[in-house]
Short mmCIF file of C-alpha atoms and ligand atoms in Angstrom, two decimals:
data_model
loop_
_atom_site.label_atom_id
_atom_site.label_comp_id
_atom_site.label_asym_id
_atom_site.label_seq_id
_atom_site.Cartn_x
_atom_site.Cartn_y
_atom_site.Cartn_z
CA UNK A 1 -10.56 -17.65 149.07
CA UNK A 2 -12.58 -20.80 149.72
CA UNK A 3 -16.06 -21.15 148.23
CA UNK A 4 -16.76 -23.38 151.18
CA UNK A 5 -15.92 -20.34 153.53
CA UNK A 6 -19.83 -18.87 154.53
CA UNK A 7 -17.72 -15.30 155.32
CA UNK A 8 -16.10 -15.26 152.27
CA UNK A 9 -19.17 -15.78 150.15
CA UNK A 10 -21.17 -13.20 152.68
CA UNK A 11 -18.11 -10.05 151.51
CA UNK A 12 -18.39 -11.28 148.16
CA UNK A 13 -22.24 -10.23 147.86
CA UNK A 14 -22.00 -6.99 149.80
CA UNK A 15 -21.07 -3.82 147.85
CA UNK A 16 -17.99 -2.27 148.76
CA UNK A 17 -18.43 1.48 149.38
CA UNK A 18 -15.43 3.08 149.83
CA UNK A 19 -13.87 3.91 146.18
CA UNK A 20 -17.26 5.30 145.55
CA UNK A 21 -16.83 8.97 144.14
CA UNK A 22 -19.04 11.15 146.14
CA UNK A 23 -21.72 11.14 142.95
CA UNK A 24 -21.73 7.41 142.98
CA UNK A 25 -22.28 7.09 146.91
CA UNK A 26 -25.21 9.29 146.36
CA UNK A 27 -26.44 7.63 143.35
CA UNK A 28 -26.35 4.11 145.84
CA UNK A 29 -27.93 5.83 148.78
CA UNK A 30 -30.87 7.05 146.47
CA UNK A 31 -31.26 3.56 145.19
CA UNK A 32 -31.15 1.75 148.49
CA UNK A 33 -33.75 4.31 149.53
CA UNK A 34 -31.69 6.61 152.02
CA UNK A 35 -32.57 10.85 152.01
CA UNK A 36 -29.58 12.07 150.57
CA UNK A 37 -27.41 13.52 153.52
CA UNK A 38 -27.40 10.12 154.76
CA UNK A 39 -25.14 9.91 151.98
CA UNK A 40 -22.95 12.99 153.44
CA UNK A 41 -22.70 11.17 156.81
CA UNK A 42 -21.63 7.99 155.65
CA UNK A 43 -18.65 10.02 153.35
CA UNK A 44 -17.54 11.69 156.41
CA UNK A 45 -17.62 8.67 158.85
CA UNK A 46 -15.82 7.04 156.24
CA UNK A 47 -13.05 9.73 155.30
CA UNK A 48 -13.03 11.74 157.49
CA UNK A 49 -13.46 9.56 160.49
CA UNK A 50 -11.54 6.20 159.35
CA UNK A 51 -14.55 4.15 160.23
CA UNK A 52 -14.62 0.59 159.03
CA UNK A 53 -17.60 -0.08 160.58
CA UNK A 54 -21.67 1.02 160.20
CA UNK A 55 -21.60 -0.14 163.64
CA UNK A 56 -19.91 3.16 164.74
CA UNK A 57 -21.91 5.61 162.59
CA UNK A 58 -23.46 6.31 166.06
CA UNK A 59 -25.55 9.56 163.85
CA UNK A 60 -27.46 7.24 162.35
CA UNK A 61 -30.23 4.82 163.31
CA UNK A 62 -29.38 1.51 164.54
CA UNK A 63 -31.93 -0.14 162.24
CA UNK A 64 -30.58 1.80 159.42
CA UNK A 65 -26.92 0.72 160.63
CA UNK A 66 -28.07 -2.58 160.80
CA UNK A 67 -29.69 -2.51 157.16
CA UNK A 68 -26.32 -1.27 155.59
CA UNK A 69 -24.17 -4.00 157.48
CA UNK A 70 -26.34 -6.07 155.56
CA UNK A 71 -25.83 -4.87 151.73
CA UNK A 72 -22.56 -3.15 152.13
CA UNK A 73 -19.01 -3.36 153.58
CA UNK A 74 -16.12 -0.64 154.24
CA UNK A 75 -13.43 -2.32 152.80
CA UNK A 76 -9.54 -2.18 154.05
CA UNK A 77 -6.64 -3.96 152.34
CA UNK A 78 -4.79 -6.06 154.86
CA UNK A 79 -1.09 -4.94 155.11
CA UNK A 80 0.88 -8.03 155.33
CA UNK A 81 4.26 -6.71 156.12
CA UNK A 82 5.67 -3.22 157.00
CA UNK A 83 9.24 -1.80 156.73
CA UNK A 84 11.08 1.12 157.79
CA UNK A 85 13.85 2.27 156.67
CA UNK A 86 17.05 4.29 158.50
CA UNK A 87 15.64 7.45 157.31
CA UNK A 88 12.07 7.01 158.29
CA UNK A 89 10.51 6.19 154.88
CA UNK A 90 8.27 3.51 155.48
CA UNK A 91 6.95 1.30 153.33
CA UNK A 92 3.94 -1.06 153.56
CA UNK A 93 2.62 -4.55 151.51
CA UNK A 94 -0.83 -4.28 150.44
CA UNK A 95 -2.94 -7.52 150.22
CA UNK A 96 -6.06 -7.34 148.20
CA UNK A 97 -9.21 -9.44 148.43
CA UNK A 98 -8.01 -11.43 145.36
CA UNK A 99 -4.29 -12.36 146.67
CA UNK A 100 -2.75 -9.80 144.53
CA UNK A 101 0.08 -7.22 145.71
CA UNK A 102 0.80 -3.64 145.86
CA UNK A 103 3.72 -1.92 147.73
CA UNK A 104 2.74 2.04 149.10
CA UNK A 105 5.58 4.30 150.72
CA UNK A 106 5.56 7.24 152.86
CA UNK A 107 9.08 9.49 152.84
CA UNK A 108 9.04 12.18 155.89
CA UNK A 109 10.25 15.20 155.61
CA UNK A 110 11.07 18.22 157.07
CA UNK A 111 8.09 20.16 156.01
CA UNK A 112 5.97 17.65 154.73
CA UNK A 113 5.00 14.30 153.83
CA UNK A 114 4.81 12.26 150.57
CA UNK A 115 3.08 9.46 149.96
CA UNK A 116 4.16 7.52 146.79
CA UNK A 117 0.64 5.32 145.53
CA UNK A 118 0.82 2.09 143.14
CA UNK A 119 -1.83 2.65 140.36
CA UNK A 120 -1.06 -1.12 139.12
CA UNK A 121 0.00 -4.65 140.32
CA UNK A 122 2.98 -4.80 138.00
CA UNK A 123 3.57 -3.13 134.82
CA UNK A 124 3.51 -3.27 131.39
CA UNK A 125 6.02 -0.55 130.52
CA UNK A 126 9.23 -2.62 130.63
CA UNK A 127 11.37 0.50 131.32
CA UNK A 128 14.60 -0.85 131.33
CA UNK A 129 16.17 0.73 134.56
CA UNK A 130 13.01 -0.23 136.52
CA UNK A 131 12.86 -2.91 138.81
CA UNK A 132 8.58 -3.08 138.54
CA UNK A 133 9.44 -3.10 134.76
CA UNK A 134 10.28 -6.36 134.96
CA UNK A 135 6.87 -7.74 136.98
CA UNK A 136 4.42 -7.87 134.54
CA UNK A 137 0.83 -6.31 134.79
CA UNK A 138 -1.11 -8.25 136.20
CA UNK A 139 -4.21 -6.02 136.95
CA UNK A 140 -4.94 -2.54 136.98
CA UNK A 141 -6.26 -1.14 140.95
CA UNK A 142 -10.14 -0.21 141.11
CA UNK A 143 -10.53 2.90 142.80
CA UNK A 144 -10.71 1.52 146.10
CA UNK A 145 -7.75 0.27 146.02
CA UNK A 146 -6.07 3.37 145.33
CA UNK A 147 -8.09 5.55 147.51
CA UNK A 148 -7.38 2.06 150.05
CA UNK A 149 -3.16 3.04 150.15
CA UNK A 150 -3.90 6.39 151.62
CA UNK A 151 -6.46 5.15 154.24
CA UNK A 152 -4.03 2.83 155.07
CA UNK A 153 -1.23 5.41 155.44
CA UNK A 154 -3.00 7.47 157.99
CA UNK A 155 -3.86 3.91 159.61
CA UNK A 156 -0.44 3.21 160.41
CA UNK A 157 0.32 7.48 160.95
CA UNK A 158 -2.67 7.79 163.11
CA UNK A 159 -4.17 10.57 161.49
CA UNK A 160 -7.42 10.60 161.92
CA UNK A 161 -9.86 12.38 162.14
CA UNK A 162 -8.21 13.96 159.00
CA UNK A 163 -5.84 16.81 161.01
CA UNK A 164 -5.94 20.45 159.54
CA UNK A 165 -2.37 21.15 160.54
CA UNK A 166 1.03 19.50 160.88
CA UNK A 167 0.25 16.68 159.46
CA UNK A 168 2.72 13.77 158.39
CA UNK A 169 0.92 13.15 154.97
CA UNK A 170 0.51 16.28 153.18
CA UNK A 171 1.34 14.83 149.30
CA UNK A 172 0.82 12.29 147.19
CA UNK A 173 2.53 11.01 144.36
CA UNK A 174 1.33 8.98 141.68
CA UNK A 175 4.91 7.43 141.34
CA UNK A 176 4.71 3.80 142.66
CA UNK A 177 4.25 0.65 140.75
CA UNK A 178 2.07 0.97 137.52
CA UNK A 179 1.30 3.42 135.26
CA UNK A 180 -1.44 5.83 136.12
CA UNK A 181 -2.55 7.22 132.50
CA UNK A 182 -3.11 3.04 131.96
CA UNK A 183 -6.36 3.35 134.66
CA UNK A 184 -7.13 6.78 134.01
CA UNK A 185 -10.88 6.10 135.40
CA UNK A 186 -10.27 4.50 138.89
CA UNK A 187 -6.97 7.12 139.05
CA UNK A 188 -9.55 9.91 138.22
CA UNK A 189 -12.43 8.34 140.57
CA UNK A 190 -9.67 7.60 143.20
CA UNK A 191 -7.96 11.33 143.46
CA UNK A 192 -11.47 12.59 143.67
CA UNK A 193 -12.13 11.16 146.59
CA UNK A 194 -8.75 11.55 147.85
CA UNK A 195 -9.44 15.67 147.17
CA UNK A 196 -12.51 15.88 149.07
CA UNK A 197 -12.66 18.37 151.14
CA UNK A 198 -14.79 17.11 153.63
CA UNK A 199 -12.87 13.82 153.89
CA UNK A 200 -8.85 13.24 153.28
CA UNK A 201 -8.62 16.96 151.87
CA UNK A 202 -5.35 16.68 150.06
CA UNK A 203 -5.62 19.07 147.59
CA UNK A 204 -5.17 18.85 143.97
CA UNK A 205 -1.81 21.12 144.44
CA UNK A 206 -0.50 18.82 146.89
CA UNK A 207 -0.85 15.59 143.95
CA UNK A 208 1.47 14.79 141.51
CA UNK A 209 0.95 11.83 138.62
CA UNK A 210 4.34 10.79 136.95
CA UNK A 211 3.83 9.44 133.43
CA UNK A 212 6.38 7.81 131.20
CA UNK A 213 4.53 9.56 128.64
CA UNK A 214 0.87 7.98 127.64
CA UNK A 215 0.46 11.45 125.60
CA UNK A 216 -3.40 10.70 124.21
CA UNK A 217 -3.61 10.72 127.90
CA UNK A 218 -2.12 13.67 129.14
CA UNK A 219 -4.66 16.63 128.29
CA UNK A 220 -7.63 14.66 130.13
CA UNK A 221 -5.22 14.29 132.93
CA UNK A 222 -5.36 17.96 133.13
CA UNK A 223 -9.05 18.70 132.30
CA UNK A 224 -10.44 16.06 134.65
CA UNK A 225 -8.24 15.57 137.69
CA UNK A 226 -6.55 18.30 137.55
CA UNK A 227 -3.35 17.29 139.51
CA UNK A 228 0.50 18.17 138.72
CA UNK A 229 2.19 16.91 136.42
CA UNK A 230 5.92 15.11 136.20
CA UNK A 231 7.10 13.23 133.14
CA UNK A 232 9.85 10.49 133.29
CA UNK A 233 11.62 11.84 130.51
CA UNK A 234 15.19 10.28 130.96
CA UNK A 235 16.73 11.05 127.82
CA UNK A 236 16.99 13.65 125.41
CA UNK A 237 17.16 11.64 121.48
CA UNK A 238 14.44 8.97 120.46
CA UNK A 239 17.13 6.45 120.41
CA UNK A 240 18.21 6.62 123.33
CA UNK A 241 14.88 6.99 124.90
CA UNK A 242 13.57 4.06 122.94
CA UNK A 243 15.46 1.23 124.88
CA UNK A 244 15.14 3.44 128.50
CA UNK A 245 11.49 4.02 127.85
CA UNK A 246 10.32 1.19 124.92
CA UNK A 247 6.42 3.83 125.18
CA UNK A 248 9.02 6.13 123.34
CA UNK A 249 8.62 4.34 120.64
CA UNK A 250 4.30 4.38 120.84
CA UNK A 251 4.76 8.57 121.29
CA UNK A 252 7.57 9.35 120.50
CA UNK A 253 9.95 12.91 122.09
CA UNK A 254 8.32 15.33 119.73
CA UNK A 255 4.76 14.18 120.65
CA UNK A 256 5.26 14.38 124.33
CA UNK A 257 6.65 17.66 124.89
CA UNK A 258 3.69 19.01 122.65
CA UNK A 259 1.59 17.66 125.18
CA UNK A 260 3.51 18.92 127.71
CA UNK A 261 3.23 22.51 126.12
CA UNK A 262 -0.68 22.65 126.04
CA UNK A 263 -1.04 20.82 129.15
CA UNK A 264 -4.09 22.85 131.14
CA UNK A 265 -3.16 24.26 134.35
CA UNK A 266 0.74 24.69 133.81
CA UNK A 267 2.04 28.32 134.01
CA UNK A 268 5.31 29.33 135.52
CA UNK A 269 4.06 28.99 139.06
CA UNK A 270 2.68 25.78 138.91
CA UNK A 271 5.37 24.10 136.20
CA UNK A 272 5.55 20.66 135.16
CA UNK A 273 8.36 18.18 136.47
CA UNK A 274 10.68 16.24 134.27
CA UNK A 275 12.19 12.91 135.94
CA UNK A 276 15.83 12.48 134.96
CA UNK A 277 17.25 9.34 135.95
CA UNK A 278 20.69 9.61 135.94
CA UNK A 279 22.36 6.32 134.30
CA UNK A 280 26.34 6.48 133.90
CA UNK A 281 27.34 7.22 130.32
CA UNK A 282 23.68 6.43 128.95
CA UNK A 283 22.58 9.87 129.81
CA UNK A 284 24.21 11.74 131.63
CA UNK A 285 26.92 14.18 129.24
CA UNK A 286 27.07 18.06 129.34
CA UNK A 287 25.91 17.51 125.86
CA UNK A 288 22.92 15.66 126.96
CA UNK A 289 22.26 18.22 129.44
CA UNK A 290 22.16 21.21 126.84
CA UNK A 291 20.05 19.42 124.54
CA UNK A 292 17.50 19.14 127.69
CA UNK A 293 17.72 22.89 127.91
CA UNK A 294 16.90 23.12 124.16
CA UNK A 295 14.21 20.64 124.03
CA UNK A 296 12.27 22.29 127.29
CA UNK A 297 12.24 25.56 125.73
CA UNK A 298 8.44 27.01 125.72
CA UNK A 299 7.46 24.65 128.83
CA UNK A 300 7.01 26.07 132.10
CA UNK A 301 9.44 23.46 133.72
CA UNK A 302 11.35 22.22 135.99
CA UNK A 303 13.82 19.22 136.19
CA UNK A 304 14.29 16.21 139.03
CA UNK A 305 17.46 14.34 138.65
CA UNK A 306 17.39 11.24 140.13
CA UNK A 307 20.36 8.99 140.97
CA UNK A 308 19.80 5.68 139.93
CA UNK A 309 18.51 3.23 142.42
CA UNK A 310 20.05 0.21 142.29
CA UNK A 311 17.96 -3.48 142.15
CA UNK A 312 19.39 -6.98 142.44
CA UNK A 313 20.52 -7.67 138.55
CA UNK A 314 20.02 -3.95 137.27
CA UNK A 315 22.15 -3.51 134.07
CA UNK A 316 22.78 0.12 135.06
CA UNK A 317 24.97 1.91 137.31
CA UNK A 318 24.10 5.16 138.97
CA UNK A 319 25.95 8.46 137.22
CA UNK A 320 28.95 9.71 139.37
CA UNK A 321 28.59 12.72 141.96
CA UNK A 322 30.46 15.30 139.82
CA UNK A 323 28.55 14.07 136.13
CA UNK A 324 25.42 14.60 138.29
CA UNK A 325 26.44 18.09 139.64
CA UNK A 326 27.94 19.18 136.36
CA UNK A 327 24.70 18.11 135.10
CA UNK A 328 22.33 20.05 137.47
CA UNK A 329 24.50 23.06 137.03
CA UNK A 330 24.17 23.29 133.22
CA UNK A 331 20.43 23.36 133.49
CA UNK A 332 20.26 25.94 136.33
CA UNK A 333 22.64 28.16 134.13
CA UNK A 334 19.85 27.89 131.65
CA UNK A 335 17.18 28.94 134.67
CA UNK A 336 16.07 25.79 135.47
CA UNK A 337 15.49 24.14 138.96
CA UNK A 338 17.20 20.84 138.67
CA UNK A 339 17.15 19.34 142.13
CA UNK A 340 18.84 15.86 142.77
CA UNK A 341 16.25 13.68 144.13
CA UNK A 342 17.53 12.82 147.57
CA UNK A 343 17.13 8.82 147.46
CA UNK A 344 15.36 7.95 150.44
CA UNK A 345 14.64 4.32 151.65
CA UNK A 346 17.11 2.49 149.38
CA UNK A 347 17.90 0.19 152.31
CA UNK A 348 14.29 -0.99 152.15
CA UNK A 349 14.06 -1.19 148.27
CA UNK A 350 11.50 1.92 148.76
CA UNK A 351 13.51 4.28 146.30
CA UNK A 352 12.06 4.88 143.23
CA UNK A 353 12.01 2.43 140.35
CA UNK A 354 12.63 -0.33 143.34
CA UNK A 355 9.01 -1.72 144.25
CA UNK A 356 8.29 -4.95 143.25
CA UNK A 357 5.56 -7.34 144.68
CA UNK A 358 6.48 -11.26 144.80
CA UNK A 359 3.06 -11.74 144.44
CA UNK A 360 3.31 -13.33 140.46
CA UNK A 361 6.22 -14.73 141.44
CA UNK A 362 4.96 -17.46 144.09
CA UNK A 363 2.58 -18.45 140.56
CA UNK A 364 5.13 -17.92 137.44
CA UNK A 365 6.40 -20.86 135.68
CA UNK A 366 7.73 -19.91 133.15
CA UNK A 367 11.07 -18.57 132.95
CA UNK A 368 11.40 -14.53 131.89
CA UNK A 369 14.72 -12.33 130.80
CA UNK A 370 16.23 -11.85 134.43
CA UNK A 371 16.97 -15.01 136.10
CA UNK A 372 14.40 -16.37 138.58
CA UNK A 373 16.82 -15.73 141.92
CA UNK A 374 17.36 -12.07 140.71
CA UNK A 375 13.37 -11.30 141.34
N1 SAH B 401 4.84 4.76 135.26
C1 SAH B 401 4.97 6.07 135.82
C2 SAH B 401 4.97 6.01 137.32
C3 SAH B 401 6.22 5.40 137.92
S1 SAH B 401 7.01 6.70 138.73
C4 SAH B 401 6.18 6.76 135.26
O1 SAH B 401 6.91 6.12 134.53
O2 SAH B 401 6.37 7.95 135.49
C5 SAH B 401 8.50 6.12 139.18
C6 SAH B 401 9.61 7.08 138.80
O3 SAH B 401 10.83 6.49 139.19
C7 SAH B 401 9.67 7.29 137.30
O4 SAH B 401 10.19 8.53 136.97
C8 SAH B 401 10.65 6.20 136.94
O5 SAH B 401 11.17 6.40 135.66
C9 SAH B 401 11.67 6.34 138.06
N2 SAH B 401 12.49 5.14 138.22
C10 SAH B 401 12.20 3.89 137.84
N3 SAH B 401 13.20 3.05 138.17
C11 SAH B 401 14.13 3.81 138.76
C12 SAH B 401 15.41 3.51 139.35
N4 SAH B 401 15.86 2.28 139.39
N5 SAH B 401 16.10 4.53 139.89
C13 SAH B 401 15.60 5.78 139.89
N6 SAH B 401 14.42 6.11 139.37
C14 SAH B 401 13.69 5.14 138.81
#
């Protein structure tokens, strides 16, 4: 963005307020000298009515429209390309004020929707079968941002005002690029919004944040959002998980799955998921599979197996067809629900473990551990 630009300097000085929790919207209201359910207006225009401009708040009075133009501005990342894929997933670019990159997908389905959210430009996780593993972080997302990818999706969906019924984005998952439990606040500030009831509405049932396993993390995860929980687990033994996942080695197996038993809000109805990649003889043995049974013992569980996605220079192949149903069919012995993960927009690179922005790689020199035509 060019200083010389008189626009550019204007959205610089005006206060962004979507990403505002409903407190903090208040909170600027009272300040800017608004009665408070001016405050309640604006959050519905904005979330409930996809306004991105005071122009429209036609409830309001012009002079008082005219007055917030002036300090504020309803912001909107720019989506700078779009993709869909064979099955219907679709999968968007996100362009932030700053240059910087995030990638947002939406996977239709029968009976719902799910929309997968990036809580980071990059990562600093490093998981080895992950192609955002090998972006680094770059930034964490503020709140807008994150509250931003949703907006977005009902943009391009065209649902707004926010429908009560058959809607085509009914879940989120905290499962794109990043790790959520590394920007707990905006992620907290963010789902808040996202769970208003008076605005998107997408209740805390309908939310799921994958961790790799952040465990000092986990408990406030419960206490103050509230959402479900899924842990990428992907192996059963520290060793192994220590190369897969290198956080094992921060908190290690043991840790985790204590958190995992105290975590508030799990019971058997409402049971936490564990993300199995399924990587051919890494993880994947009957063995392997009945030491999974033993280790979930106690935790109201249930399992995700998830065929590798492949990425340009991976060093993994996906587990064959019958290891993967011989798999799944050793933990449902054991009672467990062990769905395979349907891959869905692999064509696209929208499958799990495949988003990756280019947006470091236009500015990095130097050379990292995959070659520079594999990113
Ligand atoms: N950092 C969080 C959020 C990412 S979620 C976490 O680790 O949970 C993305 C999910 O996809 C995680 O379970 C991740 O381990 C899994 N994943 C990553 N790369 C994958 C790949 N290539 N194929 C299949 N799943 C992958």
């Amino acid at each position: 963005m060019s200083s010389a630009n008189p626009e550019a300097i204007d959205i610089m000085a005006r206060r962004d307020l979507v990403g505002l929790t409903r407190a903090e919207l208040a909170d600027e209201m009272a300040r800017f000298g608004a009665e408070p359910f001016r405050a309640r207006q604006i959050w519905h225009w904005v979330y409930h009515r996809e306004v991105t401009d005071f122009a429209a708040m036609t409830n309001l009075a012009k002079p008082f429209r005219e007055r917030l133009d002036e300090r504020y501005m309803l912001g909107r990342a720019q989506v700078t390309a779009a993709q869909a894929s064979r099955d219907g997933t679709r999968k968007w670019l996100l362009r932030f004020a700053d240059g910087q990159e995030v990638e947002t997908v939406h996977i239709p389905e029968a009976d719902r929707g799910t929309l997968c959210v990036s809580s980071q430009v990059g990562c600093t996780l490093t998981c080895r079968f992950c192609h955002t593993g090998t972006q680094r972080l770059v930034r964490n997302l503020g709140a807008a941002e994150i509250v931003g990818q949703v907006m977005l999706a009902r943009d391009a969906l065209g649902e707004w005002p926010s429908p009560q019924e058959d809607r085509q984005l009914t879940n989120i998952v905290l499962m794109g690029m990043g790790e959520p439990l590394y920007n707990f606040d905006s992620i907290a500030a963010a789902m808040k919004i996202v769970m208003d009831p008076e605005g998107l509405a997408i209740s805390r049932r309908k939310i799921t944040l994958s961790t790799a396993g952040v465990v000092p993390m986990i408990a406030r995860c419960g206490a103050e959002i509230g959402v479900n929980l899924a842990i990428s687990l992907h192996a059963v033994t520290n060793d192994v998980r220590d190369v897969l996942v290198p956080l094992n080695k921060k908190y290690p197996l043991a840790e985790l799955l204590d958190a995992c038993r105290v975590y508030p809000g799990s019971s058997n109805a409402r049971r936490i998921t564990f993300e199995y990649v399924m990587l051919k003889g890494i993880n994947d043995s009957p063995a392997e599979a009945r030491e999974l049974v033993r280790l979930l013992k106690g935790i109201p569980a249930k399992v995700n197996l998830i065929p590798f996605n492949p990425w340009p220079g991976a060093p993994y192949e996906c587990s064959t067809d019958a290891a993967i149903a011989a798999f799944s069919d050793i933990l449902f012995a054991a009672g467990y629900s062990a769905p395979v993960r349907t891959p869905r927009g692999r064509d696209i690179l929208a499958a799990c473990g495949q988003l990756k922005s280019d947006s470091v790689k236009a500015r990095r020199s130097e050379p990292r551990d995959a070659p520079a035509a594999l990113r």
